[in-house]
CSV table of C-alpha atoms in Angstrom, one decimal:
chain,number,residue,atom,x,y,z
A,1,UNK,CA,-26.6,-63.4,33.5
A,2,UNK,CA,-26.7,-59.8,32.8
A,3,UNK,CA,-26.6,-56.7,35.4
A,4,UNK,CA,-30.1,-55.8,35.4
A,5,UNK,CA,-31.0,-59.5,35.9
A,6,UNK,CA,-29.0,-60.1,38.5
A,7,UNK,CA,-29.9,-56.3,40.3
A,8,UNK,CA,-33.6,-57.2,40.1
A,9,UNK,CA,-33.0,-60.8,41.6
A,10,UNK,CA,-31.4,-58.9,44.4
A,11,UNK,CA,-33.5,-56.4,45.1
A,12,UNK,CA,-36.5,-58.9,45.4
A,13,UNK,CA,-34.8,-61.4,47.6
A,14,UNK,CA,-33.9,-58.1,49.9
A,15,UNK,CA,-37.6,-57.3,49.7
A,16,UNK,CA,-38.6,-60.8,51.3
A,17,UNK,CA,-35.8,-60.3,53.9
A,18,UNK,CA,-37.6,-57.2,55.4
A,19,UNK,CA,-40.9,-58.6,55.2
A,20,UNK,CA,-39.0,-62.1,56.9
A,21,UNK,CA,-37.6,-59.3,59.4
A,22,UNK,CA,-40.7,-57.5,60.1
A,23,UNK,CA,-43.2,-60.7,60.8
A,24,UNK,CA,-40.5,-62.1,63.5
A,25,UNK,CA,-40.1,-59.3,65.3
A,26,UNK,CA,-40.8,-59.1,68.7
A,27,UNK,CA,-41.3,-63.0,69.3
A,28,UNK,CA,-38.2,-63.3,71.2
A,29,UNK,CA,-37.3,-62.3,75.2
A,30,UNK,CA,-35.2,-59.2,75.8
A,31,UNK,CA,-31.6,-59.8,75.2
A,32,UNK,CA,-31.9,-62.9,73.2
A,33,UNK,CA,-31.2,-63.4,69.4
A,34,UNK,CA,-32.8,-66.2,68.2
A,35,UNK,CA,-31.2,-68.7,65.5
A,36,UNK,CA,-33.4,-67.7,62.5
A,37,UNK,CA,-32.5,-63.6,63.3
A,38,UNK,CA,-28.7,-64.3,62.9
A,39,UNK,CA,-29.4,-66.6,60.0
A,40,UNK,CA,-31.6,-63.7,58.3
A,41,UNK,CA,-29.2,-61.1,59.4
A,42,UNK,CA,-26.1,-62.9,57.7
A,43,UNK,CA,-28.3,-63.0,54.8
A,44,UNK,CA,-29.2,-59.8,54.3
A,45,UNK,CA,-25.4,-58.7,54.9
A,46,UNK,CA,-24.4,-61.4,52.0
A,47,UNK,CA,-27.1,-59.6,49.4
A,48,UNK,CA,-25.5,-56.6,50.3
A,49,UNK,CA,-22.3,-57.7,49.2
A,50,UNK,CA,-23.5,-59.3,46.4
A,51,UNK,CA,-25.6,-56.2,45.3
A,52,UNK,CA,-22.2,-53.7,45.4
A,53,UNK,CA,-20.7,-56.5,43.9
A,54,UNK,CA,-22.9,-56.0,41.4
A,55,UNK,CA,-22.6,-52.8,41.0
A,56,UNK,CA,-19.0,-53.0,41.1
A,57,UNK,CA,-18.5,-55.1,38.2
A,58,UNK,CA,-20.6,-52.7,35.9
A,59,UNK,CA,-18.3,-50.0,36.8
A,60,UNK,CA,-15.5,-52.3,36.0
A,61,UNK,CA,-16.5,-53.0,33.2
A,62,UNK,CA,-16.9,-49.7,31.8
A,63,UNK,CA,-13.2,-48.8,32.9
A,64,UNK,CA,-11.9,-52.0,30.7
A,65,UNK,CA,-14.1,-50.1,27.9
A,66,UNK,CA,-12.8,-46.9,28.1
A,67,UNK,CA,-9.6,-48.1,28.5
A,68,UNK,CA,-9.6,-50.6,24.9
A,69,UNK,CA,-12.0,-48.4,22.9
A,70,UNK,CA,-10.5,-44.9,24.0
A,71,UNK,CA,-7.0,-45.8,23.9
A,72,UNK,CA,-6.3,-43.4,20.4
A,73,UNK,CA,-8.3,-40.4,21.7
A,74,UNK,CA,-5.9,-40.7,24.6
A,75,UNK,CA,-3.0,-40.7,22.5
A,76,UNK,CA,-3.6,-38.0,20.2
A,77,UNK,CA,-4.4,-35.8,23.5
A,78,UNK,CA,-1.1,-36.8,24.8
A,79,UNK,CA,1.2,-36.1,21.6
A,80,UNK,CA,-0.8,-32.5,21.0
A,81,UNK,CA,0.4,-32.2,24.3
A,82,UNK,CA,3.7,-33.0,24.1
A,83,UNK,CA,4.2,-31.1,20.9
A,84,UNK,CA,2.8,-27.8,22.8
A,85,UNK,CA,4.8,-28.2,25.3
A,86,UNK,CA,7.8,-28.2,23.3
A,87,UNK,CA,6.7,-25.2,21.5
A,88,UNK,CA,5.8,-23.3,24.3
A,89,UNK,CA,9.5,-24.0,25.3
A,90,UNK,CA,11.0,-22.9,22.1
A,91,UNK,CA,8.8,-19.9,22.2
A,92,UNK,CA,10.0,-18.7,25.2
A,93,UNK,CA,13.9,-19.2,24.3
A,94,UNK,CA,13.4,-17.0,21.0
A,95,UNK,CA,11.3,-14.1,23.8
A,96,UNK,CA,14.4,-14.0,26.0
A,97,UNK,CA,17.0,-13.8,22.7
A,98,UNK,CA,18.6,-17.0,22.8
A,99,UNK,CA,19.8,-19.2,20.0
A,100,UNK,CA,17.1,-21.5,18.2
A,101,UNK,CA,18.7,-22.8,15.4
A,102,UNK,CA,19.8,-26.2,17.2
A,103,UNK,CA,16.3,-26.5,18.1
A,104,UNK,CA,14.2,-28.5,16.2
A,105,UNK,CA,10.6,-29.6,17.3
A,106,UNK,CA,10.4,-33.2,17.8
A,107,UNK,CA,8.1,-34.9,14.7
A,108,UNK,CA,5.3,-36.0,16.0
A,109,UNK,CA,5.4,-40.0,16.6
A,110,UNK,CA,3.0,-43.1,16.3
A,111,UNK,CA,4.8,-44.9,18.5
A,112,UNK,CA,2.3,-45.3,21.9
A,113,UNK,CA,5.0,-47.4,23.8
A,114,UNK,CA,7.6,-44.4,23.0
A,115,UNK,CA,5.2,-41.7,23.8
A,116,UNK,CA,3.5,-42.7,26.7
A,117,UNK,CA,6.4,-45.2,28.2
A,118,UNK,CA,5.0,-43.6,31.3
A,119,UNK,CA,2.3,-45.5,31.9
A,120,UNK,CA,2.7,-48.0,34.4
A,121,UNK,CA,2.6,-51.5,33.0
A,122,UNK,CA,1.2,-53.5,36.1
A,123,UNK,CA,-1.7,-50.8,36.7
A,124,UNK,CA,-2.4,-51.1,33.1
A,125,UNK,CA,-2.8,-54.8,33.4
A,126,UNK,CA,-4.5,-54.4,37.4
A,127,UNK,CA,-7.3,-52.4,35.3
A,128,UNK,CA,-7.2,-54.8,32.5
A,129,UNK,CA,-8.0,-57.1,35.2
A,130,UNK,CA,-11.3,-55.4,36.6
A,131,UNK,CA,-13.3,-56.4,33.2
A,132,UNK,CA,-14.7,-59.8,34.9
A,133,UNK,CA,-15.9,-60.7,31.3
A,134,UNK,CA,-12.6,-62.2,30.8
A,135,UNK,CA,-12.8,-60.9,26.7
A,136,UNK,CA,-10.1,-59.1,25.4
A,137,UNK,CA,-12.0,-57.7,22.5
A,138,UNK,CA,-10.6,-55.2,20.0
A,139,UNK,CA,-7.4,-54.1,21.7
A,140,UNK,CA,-6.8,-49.7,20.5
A,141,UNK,CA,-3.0,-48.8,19.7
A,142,UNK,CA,-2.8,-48.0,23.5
A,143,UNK,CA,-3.4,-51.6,24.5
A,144,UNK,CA,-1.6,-53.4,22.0
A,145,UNK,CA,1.9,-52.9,23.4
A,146,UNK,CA,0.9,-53.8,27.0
A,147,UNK,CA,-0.5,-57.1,25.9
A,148,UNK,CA,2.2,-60.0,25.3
A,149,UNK,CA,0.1,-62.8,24.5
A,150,UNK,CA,-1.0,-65.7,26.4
A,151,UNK,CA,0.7,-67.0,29.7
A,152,UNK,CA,0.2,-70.7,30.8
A,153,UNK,CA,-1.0,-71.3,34.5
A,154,UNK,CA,1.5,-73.6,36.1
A,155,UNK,CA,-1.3,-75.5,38.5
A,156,UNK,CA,-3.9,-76.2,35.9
A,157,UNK,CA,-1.8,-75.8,33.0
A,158,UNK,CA,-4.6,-73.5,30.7
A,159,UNK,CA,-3.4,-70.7,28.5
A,160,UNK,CA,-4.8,-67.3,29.9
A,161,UNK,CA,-4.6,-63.6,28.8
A,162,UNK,CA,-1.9,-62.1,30.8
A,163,UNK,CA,-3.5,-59.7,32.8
A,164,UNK,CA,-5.2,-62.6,34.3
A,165,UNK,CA,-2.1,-64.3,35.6
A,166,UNK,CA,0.0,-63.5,38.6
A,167,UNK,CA,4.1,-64.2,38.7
A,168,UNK,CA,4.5,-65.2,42.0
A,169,UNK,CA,7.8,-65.1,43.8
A,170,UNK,CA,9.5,-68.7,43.3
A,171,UNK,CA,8.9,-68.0,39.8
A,172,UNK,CA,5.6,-70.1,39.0
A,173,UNK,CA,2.5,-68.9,37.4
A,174,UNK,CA,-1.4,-68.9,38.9
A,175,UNK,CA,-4.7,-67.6,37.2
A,176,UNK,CA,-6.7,-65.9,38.6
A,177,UNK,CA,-9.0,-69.1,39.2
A,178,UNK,CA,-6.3,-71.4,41.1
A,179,UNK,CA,-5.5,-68.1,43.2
A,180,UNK,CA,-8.8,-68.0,44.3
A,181,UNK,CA,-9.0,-71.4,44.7
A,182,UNK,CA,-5.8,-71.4,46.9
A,183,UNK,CA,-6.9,-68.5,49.0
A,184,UNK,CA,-10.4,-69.7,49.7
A,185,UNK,CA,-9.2,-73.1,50.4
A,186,UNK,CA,-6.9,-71.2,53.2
A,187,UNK,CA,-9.8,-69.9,55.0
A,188,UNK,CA,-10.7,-73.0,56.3
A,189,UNK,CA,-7.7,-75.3,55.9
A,190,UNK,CA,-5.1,-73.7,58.6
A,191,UNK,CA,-2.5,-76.1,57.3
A,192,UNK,CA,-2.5,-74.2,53.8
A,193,UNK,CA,-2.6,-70.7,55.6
A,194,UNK,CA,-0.6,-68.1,54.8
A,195,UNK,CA,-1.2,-69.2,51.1
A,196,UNK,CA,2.6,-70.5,49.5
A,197,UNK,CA,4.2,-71.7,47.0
A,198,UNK,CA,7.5,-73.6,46.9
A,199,UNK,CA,7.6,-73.1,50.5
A,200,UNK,CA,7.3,-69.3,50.0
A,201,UNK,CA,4.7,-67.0,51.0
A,202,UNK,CA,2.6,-65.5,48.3
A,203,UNK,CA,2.5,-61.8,49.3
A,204,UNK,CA,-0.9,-60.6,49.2
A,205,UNK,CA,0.3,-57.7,47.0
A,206,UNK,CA,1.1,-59.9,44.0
A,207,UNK,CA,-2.6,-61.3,43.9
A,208,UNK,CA,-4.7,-59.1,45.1
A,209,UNK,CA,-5.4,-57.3,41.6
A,210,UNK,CA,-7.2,-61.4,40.7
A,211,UNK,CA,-9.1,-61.4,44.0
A,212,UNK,CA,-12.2,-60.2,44.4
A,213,UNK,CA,-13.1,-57.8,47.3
A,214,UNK,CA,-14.4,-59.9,50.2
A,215,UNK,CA,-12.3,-62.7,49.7
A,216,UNK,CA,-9.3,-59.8,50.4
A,217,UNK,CA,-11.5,-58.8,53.9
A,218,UNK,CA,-11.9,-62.6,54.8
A,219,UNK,CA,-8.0,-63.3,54.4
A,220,UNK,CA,-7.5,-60.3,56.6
A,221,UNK,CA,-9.8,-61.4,59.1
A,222,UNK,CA,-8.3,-64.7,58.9
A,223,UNK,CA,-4.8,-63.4,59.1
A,224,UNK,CA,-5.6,-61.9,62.5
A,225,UNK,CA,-7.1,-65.0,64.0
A,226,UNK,CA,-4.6,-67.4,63.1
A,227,UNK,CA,-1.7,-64.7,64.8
A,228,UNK,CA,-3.9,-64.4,68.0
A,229,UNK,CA,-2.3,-67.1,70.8
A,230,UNK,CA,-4.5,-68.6,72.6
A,231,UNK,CA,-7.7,-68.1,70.0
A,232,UNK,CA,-11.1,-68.1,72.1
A,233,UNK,CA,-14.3,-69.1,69.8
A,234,UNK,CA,-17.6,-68.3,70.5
A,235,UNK,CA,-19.3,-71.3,73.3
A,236,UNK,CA,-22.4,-71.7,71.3
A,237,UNK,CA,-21.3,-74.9,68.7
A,238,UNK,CA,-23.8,-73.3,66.4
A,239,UNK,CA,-21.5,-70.6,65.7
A,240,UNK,CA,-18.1,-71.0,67.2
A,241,UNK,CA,-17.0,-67.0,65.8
A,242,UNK,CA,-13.4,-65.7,66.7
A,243,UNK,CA,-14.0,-63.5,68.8
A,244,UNK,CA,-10.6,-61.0,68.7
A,245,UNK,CA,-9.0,-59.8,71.5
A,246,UNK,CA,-11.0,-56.3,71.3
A,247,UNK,CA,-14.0,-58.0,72.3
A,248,UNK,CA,-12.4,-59.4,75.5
A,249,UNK,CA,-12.8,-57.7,78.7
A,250,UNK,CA,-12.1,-59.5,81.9
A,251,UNK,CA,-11.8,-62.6,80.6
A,252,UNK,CA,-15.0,-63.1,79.0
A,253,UNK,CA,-14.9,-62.6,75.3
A,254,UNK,CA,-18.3,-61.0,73.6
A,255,UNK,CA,-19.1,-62.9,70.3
A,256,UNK,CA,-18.9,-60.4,67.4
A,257,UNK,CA,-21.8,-62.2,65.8
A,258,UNK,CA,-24.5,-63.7,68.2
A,259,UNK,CA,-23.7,-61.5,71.2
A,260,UNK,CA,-22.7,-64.7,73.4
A,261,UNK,CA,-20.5,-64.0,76.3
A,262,UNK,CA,-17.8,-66.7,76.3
A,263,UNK,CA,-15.1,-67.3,79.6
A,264,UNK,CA,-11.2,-67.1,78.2
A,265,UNK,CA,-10.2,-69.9,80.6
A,266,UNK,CA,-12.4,-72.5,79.8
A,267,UNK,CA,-13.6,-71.7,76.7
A,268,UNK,CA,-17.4,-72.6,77.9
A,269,UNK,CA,-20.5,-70.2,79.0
A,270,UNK,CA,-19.5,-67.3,81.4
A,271,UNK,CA,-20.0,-67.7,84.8
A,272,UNK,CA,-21.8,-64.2,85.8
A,273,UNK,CA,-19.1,-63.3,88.2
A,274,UNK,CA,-18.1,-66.9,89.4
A,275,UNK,CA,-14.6,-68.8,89.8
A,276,UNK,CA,-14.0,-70.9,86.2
A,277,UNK,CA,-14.9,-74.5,87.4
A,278,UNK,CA,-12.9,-77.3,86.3
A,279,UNK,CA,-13.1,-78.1,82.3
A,280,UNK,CA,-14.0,-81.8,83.3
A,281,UNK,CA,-14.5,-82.7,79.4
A,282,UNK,CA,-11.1,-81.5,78.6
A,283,UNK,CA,-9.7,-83.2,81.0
A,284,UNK,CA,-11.0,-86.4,80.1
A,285,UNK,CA,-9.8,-86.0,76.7
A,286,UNK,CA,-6.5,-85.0,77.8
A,287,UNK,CA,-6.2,-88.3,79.9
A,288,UNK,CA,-7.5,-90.3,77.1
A,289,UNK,CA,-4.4,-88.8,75.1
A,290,UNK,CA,-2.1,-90.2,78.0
A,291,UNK,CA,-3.4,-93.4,77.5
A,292,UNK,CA,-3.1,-93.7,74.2
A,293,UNK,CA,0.7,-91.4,74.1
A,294,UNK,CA,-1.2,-88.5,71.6
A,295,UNK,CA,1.0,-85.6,71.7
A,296,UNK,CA,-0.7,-81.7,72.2
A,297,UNK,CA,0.9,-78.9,69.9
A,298,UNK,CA,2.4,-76.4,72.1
A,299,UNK,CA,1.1,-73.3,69.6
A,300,UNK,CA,-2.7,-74.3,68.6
A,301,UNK,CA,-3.3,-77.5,71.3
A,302,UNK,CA,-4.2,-79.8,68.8
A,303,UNK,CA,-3.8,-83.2,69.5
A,304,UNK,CA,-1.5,-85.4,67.4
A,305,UNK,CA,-1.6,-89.2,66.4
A,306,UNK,CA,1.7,-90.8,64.8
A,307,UNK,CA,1.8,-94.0,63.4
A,308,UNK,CA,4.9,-94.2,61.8
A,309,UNK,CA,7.6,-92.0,60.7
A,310,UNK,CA,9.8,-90.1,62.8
A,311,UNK,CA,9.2,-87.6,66.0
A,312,UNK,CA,9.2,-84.3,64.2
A,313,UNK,CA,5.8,-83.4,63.7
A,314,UNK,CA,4.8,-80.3,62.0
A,315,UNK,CA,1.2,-79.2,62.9
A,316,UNK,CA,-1.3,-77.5,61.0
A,317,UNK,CA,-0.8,-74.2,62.5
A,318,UNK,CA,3.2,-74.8,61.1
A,319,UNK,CA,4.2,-75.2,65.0
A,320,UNK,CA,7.1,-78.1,64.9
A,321,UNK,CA,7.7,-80.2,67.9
A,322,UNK,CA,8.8,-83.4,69.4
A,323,UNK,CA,5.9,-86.2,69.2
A,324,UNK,CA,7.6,-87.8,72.3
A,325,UNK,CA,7.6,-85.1,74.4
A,326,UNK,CA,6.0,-82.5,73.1
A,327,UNK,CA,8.7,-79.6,73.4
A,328,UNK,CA,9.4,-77.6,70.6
A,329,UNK,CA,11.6,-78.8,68.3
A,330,UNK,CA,15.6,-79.0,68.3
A,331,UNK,CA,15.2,-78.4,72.1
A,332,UNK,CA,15.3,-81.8,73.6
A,333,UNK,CA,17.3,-84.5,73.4
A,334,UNK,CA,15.0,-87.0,72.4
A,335,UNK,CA,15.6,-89.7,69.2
A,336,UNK,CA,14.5,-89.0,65.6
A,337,UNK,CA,12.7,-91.7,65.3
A,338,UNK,CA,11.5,-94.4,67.3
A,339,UNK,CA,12.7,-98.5,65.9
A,340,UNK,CA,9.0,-99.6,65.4
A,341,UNK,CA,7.9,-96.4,63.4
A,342,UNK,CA,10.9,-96.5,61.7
A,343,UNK,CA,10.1,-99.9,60.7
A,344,UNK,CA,6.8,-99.3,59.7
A,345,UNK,CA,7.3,-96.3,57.6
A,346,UNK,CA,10.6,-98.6,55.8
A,347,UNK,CA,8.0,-101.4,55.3
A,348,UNK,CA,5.6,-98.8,53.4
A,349,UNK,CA,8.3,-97.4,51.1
A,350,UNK,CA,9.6,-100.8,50.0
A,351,UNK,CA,6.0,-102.1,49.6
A,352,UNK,CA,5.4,-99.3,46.7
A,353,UNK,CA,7.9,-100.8,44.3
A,354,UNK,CA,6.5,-103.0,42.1
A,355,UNK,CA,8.7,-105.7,42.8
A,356,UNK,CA,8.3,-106.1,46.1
A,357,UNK,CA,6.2,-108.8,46.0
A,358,UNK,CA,8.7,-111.4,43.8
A,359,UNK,CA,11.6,-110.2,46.6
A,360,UNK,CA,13.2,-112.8,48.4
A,361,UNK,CA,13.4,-112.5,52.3
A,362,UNK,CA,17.2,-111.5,52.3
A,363,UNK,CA,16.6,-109.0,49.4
A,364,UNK,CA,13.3,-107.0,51.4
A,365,UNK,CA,15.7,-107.1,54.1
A,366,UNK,CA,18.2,-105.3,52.6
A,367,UNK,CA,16.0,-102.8,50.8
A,368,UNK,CA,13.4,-102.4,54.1
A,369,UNK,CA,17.5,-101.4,55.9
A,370,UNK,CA,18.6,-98.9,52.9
A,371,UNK,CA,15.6,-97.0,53.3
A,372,UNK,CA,15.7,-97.3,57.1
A,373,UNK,CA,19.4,-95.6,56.5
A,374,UNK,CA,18.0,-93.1,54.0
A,375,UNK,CA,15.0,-91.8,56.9
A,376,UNK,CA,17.3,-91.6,59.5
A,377,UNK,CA,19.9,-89.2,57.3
A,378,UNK,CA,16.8,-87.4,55.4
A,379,UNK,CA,14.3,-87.3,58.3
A,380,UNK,CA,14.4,-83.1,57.7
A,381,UNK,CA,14.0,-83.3,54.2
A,382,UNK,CA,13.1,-79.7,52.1
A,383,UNK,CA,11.2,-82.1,49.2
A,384,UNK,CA,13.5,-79.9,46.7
A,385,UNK,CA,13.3,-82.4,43.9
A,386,UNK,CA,10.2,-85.2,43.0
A,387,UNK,CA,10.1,-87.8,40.7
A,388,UNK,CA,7.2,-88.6,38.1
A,389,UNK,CA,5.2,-92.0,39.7
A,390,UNK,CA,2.3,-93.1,37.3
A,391,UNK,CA,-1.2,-95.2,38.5
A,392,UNK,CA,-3.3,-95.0,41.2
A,393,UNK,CA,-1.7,-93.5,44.8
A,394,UNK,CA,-2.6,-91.9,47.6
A,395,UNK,CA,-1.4,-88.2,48.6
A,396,UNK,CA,0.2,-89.0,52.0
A,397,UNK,CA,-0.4,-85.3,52.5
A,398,UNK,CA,-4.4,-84.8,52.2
A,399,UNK,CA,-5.5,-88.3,51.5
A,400,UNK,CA,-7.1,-87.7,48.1
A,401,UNK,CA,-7.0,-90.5,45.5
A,402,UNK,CA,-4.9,-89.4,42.5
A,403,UNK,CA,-6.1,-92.3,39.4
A,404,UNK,CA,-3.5,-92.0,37.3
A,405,UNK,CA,-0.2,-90.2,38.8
A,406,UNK,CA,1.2,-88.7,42.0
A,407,UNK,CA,4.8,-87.3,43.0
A,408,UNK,CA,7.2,-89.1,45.0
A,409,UNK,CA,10.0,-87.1,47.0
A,410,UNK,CA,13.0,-87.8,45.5
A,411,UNK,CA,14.7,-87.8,49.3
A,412,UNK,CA,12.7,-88.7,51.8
A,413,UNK,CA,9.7,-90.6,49.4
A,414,UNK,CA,6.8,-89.3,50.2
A,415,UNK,CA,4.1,-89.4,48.3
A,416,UNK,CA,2.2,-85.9,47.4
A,417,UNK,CA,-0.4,-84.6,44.8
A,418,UNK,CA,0.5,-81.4,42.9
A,419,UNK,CA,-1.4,-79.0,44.8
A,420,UNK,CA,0.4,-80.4,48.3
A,421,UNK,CA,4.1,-80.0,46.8
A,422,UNK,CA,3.4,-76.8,45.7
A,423,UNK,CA,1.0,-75.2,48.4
A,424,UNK,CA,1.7,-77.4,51.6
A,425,UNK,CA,4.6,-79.0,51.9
């Protein structure tokens, strides 16, 4: 829709959140925040947003104007310029006497790449990038060498204008919608945070000229929760904030959003000045873990389940330890893998080839050993190289159904969608 739609829209649905906010005041004890106040609160904070938003992409808009219909105004300025200044300087050396007759003004050029080589390619296409209308329109002689063509995105493969692609460090390409996409999807999935590609970080300098302005904040914000040990959440399971280490005094953290006063120990209510009790409910977790031999990630405290495969277990939070006894990795002496996992995870890989099921009994046998042989020696595998597998499979990674392909590690065999051998693996 256009600005003034969406301003008006705004502006109304801030209007209902006063009146909202004026007709529930008072109707609550002293020092409480009732549910419905946050909830309006948060909402009237996400209209603001979305109002300078707003606002923001009008003045955006009007740069990428200026910039593609003004371009030849602000190269005739520059060569009038140019051409003074040289006169000026030829001026002067004929004033103090000196010899002129090498000197010859420089003609005046057409050329906007020779004249104004200058200008910084990346900011041009970084403000190329602000007009959110995503249309090139009529480029001016300013423009036109800056733009060189298309460039294909490497994740969902469409053609964009380059301005609206990102080079990221391994080499691949991203638009500015599958950046998004992998940033938001970040936020929430810790096992995809910091954002990468071909096992390398994606600096948040190379995209952030494709992301918009609170998705930047929310990665920050994220950033500084996921690199604080020992993260404390607000009690209340209705909102379960961060609350950062600023907020903590005396081992009781204050929630940044609902005003909660949370213990550090326990993680529960705060105790108004008493000794932390006894987490019973974490302890009965913890001994249900025993039972069943779940591992706890030393870094985040996750627990882990393996059912096959071998003991290096890399958690979401990117911690790696030993699944049998939970110390970090390479620090104990413990085996790879364990024979009935290794078993198991043999029995999977031979059960994907198609012939499996025609195999004789000696002939499984000696396939189900080869790739028992190939996990033990590959059990750290880097997934450097992936074969093409066609039909319907499962990403071993995050469980989605893929109908008609999925990659297969050409090492170690497992099987991943795209976006998990690019982003997670």
């Amino acid at each position: 829709m256009d600005e003034a739609t969406l301003g008006l829209i705004i502006e109304l649905q801030l209007q209902d959140i006063e009146v909202l906010a004026s007709s529930s005041k008072g109707k609550q004890r002293d020092g409480e925040v009732p549910d419905p106040v946050v909830a309006v609160d948060a909402y009237k904070e996400e209209l603001e947003v979305l109002r300078q938003s707003a606002r923001d992409a009008v003045m955006s808009r009007s740069l990428a104007d200026a910039v593609r219909l003004d371009g030849d105004v602000i190269i005739a300025l520059e060569l009038n310029e140019q051409q003074a200044r040289e006169d000026r300087k030829i001026a002067q050396q004929m004033h103090a006497g000196g010899d002129v007759r090498q000197q010859q003004t420089r003609p005046r050029s057409n050329s906007a790449q020779s004249t104004l080589s200058h200008v910084d390619n990346d900011l041009y296409e970084k403000m190329l990038a602000l007009n959110v209308r995503d249309e090139p329109g009529e480029s001016s002689r300013w423009a036109a060498p800056f733009h060189s063509g298309p460039k294909q995105c490497d994740i969902c493969t469409e053609e964009r204008a380059a301005y609206l692609v990102a080079g990221l460090p391994c080499g691949h390409n991203y638009c500015r919608v599958c950046l998004v996409q992998l940033y938001t999807d970040s936020l929430t999935d810790e096992s995809l945070f910091p954002p990468r590609c071909c096992q390398r970080p994606i600096p948040i300098e190379s995209a952030k000229h494709l992301l918009p302005r609170t998705l930047i904040g929310r990665f920050k914000a994220r950033e500084t929760e996921l690199n604080t040990p020992n993260r404390t959440y607000c009690h209340r399971p209705a909102c379960s904030t961060f609350i950062p280490v600023q907020f903590i005094v005396a081992n009781t953290g204050m929630c940044p959003n609902c005003r909660a006063a949370t213990c550090v120990t326990c993680k529960g209510a705060e105790h108004r000045g008493e000794d932390c009790p006894k987490d019973e409910s974490t302890q009965q977790v913890l001994e249900l873990a025993r039972q069943q031999g779940w591992q706890r990630c030393h870094s985040c405290h996750r627990l882990v389940e393996l059912n096959h495969g071998c003991n290096h277990i890399t958690c979401k939070c990117r911690a790696e330890f030993c699944y049998e006894c939970g110390a970090k990795w390479k620090t104990c002496e413990c085996a790879h893998f364990q024979e009935e996992r290794l078993i198991a995870r043999a029995n999977v890989i031979v059960d994907r080839d198609p012939g499996a099921a025609n195999l004789t009994a000696q002939a499984r046998e000696q396939m189900r050993q080869r790739e028992m042989q190939n996990l033990l020696q590959n059990h750290e595998c880097a997934h450097r190289r992936w074969n093409y597998r066609g039909g319907r499979h499962q990403c071993e990674e995050c469980h989605h159904l893929l109908p008609n392909y999925i990659f297969e590690c050409n090492q170690c065999h497992i099987l991943a969608c795209n976006r998990c051998r690019r982003n997670r693996l």
